[in-house]
PDB file of C-alpha atoms in Angstrom:
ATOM      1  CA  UNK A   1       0.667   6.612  12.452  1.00  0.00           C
ATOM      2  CA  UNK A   2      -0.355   4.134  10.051  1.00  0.00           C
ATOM      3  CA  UNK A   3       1.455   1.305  11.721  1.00  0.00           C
ATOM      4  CA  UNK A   4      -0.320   2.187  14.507  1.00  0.00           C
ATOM      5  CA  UNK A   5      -3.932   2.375  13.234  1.00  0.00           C
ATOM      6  CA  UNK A   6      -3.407  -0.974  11.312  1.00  0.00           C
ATOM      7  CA  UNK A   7      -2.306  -2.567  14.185  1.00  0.00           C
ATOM      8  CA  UNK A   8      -5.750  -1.788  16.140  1.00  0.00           C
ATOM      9  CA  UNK A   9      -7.161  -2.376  13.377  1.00  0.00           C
ATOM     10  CA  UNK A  10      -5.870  -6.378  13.295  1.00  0.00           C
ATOM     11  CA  UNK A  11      -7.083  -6.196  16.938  1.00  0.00           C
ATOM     12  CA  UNK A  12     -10.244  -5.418  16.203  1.00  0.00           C
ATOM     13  CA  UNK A  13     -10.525  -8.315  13.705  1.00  0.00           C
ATOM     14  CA  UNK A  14      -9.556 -10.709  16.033  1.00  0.00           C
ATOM     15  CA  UNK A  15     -11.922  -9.643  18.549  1.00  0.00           C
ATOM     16  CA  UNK A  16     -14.801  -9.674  15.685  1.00  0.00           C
ATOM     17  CA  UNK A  17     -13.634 -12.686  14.633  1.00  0.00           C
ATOM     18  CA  UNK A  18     -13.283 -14.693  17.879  1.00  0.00           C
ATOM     19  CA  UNK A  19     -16.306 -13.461  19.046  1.00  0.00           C
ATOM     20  CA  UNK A  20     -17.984 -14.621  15.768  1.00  0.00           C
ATOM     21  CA  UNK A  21     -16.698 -18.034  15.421  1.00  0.00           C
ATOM     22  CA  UNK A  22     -17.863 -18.396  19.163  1.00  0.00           C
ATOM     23  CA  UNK A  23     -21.038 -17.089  18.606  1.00  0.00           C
ATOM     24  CA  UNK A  24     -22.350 -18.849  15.404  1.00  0.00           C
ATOM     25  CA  UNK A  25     -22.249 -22.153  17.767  1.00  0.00           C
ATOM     26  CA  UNK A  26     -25.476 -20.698  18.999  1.00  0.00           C
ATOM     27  CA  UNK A  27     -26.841 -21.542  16.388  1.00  0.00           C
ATOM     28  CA  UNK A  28     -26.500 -25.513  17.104  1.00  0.00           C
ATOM     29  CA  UNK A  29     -27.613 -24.643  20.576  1.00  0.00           C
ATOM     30  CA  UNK A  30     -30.875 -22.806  19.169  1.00  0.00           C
ATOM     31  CA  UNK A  31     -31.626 -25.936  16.594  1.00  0.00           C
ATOM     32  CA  UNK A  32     -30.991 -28.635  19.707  1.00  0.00           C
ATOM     33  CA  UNK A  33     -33.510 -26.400  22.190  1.00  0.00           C
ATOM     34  CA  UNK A  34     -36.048 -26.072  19.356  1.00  0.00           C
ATOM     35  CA  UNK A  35     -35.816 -29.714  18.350  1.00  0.00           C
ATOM     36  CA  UNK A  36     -36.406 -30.710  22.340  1.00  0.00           C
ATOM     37  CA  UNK A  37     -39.418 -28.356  22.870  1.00  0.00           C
ATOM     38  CA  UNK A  38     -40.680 -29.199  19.532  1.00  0.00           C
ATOM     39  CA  UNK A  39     -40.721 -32.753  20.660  1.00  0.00           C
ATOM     40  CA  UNK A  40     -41.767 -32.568  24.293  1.00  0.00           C
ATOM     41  CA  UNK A  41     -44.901 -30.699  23.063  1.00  0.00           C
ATOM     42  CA  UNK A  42     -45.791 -33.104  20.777  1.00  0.00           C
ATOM     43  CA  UNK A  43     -44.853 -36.227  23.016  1.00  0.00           C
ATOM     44  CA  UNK A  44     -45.877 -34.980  25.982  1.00  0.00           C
ATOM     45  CA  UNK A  45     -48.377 -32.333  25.470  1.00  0.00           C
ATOM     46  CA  UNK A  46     -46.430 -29.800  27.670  1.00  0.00           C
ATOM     47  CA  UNK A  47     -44.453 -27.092  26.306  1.00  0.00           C
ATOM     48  CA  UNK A  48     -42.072 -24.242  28.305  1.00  0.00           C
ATOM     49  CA  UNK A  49     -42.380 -20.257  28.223  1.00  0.00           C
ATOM     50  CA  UNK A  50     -38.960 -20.391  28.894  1.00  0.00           C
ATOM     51  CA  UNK A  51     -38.166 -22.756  26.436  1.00  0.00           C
ATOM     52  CA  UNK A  52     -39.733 -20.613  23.520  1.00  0.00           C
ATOM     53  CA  UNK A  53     -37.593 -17.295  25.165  1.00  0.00           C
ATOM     54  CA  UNK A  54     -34.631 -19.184  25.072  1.00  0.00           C
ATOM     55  CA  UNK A  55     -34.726 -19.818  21.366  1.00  0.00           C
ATOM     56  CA  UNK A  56     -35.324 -15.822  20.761  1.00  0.00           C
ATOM     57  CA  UNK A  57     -32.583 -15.446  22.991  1.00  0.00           C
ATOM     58  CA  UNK A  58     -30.254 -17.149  21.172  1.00  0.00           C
ATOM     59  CA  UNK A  59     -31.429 -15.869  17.753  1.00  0.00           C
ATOM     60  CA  UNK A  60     -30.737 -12.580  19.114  1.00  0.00           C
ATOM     61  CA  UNK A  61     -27.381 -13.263  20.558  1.00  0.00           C
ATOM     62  CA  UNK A  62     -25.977 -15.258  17.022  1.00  0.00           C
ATOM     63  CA  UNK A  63     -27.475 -11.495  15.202  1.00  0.00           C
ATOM     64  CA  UNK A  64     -26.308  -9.374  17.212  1.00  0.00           C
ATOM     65  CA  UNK A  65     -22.865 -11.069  18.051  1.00  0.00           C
ATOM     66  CA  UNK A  66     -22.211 -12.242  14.471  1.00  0.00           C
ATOM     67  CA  UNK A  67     -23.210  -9.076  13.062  1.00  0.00           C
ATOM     68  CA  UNK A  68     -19.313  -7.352  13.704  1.00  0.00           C
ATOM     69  CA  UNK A  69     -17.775 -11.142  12.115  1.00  0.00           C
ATOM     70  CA  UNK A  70     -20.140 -10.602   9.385  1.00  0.00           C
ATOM     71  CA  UNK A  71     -19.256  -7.283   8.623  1.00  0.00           C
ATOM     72  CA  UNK A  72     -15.577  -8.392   8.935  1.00  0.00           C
ATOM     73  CA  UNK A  73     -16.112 -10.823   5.898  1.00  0.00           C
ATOM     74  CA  UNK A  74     -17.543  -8.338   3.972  1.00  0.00           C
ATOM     75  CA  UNK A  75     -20.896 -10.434   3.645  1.00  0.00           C
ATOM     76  CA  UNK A  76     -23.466  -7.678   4.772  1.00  0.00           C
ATOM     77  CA  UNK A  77     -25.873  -6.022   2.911  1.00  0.00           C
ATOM     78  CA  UNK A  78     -24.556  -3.618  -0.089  1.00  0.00           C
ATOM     79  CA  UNK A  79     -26.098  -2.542  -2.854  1.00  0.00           C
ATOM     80  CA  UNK A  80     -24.272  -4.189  -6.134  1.00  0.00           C
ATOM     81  CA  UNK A  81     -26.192  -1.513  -8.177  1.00  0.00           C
ATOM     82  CA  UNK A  82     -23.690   1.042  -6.805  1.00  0.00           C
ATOM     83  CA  UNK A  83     -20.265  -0.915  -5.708  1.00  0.00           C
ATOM     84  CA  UNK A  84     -20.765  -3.399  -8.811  1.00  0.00           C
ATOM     85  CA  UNK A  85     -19.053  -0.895 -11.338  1.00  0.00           C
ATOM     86  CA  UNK A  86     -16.971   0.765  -9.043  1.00  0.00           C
ATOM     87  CA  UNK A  87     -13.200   0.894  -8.830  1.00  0.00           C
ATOM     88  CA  UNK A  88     -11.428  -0.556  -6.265  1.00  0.00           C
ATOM     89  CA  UNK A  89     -10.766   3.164  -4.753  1.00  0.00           C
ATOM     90  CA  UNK A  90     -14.288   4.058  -5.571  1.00  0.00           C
ATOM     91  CA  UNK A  91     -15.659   1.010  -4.051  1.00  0.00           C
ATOM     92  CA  UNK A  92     -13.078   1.968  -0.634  1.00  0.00           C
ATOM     93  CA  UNK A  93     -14.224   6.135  -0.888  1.00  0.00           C
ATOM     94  CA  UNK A  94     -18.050   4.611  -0.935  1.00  0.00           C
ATOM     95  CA  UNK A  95     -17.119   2.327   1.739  1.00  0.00           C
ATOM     96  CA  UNK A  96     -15.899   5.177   4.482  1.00  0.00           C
ATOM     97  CA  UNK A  97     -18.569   7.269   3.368  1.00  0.00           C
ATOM     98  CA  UNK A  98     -21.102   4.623   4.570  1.00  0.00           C
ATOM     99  CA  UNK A  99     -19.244   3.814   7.465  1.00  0.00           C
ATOM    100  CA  UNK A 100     -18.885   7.568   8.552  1.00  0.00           C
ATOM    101  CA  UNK A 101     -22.453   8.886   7.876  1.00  0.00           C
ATOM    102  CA  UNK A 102     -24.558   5.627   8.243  1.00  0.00           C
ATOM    103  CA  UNK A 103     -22.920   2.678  10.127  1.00  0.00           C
ATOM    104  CA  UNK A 104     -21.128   4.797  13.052  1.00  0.00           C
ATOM    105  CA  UNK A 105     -23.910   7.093  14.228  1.00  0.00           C
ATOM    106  CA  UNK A 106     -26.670   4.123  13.863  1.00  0.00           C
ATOM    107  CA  UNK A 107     -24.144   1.857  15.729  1.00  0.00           C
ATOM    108  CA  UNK A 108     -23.778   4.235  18.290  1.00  0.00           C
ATOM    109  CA  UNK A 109     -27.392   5.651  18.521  1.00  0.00           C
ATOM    110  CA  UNK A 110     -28.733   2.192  19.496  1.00  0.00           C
ATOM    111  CA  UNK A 111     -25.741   1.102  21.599  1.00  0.00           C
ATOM    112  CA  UNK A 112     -26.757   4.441  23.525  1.00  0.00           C
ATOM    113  CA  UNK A 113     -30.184   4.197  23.899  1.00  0.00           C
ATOM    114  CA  UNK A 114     -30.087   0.451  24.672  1.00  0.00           C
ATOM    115  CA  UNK A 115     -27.782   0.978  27.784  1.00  0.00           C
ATOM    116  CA  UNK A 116     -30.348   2.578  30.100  1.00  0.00           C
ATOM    117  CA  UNK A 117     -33.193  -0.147  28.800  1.00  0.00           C
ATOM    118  CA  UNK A 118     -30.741  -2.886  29.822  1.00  0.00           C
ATOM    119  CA  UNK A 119     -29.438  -0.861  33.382  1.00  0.00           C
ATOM    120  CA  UNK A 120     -33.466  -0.392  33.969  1.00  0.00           C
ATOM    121  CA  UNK A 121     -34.180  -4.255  33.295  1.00  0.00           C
ATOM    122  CA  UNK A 122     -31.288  -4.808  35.666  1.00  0.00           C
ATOM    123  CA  UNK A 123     -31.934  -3.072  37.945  1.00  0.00           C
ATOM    124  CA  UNK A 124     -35.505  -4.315  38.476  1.00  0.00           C
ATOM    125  CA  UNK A 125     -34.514  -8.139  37.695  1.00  0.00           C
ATOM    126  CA  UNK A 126     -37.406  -7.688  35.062  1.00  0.00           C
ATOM    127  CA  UNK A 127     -38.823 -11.226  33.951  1.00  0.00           C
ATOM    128  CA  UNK A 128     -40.868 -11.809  31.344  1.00  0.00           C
ATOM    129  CA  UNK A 129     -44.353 -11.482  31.445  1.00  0.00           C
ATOM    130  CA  UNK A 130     -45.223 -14.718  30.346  1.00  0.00           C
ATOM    131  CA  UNK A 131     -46.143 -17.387  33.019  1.00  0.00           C
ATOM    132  CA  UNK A 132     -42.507 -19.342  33.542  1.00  0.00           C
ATOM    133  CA  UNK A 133     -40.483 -16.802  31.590  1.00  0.00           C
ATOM    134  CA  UNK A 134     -36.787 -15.890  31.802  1.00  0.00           C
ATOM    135  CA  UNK A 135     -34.723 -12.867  33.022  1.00  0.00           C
ATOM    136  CA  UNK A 136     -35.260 -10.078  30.337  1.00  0.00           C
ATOM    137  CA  UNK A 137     -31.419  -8.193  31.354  1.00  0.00           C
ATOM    138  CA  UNK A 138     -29.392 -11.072  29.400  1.00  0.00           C
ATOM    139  CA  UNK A 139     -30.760 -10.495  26.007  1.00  0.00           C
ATOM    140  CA  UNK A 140     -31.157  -6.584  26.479  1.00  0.00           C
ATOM    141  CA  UNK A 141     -27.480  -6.966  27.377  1.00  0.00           C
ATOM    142  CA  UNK A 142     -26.989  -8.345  23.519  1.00  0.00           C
ATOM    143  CA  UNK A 143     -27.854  -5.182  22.335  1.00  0.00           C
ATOM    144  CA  UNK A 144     -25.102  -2.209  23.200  1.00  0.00           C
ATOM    145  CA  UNK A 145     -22.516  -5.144  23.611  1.00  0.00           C
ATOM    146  CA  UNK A 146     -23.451  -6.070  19.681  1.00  0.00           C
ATOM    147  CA  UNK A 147     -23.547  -2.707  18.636  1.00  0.00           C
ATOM    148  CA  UNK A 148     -20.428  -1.991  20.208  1.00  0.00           C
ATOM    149  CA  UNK A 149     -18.884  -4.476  18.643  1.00  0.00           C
ATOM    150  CA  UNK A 150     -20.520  -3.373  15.241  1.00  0.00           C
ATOM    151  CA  UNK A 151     -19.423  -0.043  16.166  1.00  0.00           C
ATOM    152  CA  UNK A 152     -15.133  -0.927  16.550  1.00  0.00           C
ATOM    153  CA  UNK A 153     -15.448  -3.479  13.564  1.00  0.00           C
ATOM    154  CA  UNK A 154     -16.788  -0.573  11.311  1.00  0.00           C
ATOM    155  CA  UNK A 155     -13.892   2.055  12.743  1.00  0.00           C
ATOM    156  CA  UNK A 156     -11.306  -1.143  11.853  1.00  0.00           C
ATOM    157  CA  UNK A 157     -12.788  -1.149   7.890  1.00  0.00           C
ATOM    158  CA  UNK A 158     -13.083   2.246   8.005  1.00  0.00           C
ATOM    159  CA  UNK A 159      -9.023   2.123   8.643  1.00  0.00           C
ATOM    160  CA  UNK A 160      -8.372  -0.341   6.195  1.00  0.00           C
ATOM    161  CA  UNK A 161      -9.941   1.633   3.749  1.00  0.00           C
ATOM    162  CA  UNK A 162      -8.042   4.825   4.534  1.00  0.00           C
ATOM    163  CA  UNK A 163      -4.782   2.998   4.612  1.00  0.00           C
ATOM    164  CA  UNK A 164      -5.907   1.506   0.998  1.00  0.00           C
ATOM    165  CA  UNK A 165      -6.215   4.887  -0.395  1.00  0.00           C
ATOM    166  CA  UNK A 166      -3.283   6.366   1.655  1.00  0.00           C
ATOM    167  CA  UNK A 167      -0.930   3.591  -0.291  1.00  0.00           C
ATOM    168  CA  UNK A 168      -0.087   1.704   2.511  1.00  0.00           C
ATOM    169  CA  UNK A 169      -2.329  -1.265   2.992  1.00  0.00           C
ATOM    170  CA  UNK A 170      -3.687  -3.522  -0.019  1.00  0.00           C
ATOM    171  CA  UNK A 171      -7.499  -3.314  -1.007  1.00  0.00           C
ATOM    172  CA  UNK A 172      -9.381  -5.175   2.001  1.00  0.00           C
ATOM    173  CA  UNK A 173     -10.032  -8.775   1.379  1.00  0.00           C
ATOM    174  CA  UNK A 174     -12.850  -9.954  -0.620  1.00  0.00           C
ATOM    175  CA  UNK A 175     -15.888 -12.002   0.447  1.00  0.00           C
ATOM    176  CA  UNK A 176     -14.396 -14.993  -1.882  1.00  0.00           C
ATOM    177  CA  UNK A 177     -10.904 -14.312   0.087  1.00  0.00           C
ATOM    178  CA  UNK A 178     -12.578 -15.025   3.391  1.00  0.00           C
ATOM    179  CA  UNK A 179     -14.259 -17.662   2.737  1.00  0.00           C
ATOM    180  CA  UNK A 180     -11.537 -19.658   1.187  1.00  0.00           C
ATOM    181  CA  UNK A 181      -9.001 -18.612   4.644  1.00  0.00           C
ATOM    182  CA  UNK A 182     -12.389 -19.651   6.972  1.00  0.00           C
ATOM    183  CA  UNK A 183     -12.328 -23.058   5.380  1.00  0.00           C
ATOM    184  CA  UNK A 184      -8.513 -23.418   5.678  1.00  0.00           C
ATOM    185  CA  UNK A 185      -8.615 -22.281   8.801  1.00  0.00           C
ATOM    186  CA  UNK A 186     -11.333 -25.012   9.760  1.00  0.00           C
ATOM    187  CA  UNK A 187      -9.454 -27.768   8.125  1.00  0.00           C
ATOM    188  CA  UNK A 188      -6.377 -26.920   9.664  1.00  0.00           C
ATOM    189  CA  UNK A 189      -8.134 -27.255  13.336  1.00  0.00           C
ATOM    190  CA  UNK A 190      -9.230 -30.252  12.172  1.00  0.00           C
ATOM    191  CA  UNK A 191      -6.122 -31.464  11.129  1.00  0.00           C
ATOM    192  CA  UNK A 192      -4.731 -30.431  14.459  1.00  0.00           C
ATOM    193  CA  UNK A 193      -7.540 -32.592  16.654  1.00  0.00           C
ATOM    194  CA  UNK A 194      -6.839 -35.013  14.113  1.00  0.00           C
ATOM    195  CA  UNK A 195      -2.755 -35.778  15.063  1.00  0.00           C
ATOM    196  CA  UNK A 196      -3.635 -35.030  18.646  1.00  0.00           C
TER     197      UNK A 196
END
């Protein structure tokens, strides 16, 4: 059974962390269509609704999209007051606990109640409101696809952490762990385009 749940779990990861490393390019996109807008205004003296949409729209999609990746690393929001003297098992218990009672039914909540505000938007081919405004559906897409992706990363810790206190999987990485496999990682891709 175990075998079985960690191996979903790894899925999971990958997704979260494809899906993450994909995303967070957004970010350049959303610096790039600031940075033009910004300077068309001020060159030109003519500035885009759908200009200033697009750069909430891509906010929203790096959140929303980066939030699974994010959780994956083990860089989201905890309170150190409570996990900073914990045990490794206590920290793990705490963890499940959170993801059972407060992650999961939030994730799922939202990911509910946003389906039939995007299917509505769809449906109508809303636009925004604002004179040369975009589609609304896209970005009210973001939100049950992000929070169903929020949703299967926390089931995949929620594993790990079992398996961790079943005796069968080691403690879940650490944020310092990550971060040192994201930058090999990186340098090995850039190694690769390097030879190539």
């Amino acid at each position: 059974m175990w075998e079985v749940l960690l191996r979903l779990s790894r899925l999971i990861d990958i997704v979260s962390r494809r899906v993450g490393l994909a995303a967070r390019w957004l970010v350049l996109v959303a610096v790039i269509v600031s940075a033009g807008n910004a300077s068309v205004r001020y060159l030109f003296s003519t500035s885009s609704n759908a200009w200033l949409e697009m750069q909430w729209y891509l906010f929203a999609a790096v959140f929303l999209l980066c939030s699974p990746y994010t959780l994956l690393l083990n860089e989201h929001v905890r309170i150190d007051v409570l996990t900073g003297g914990l045990s490794q098992r206590g920290a793990a218990l705490l963890d499940i606990l959170g993801g059972l009672f407060f992650l999961l039914p939030m994730s799922i909540l939202i990911m509910m109640l946003s389906w039939p505000m995007f299917m509505d938007s769809y449906m109508r081919h809303e636009l925004s409101t604002d004179a040369g405004g975009l589609i609304r559906w896209p970005v009210k897409l973001l939100i049950p696809v992000g929070f169903f992706l929020l949703s299967l990363q926390g089931v995949s810790e929620i594993i790990k952490r079992c398996a961790f206190l079943a005796g069968v999987a080691p403690f879940p990485i650490s944020t310092h762990d990550a971060q040192t496999e994201e930058i090999k990682e990186l340098v090995d891709s850039v190694e690769k385009g390097v030879k190539r």
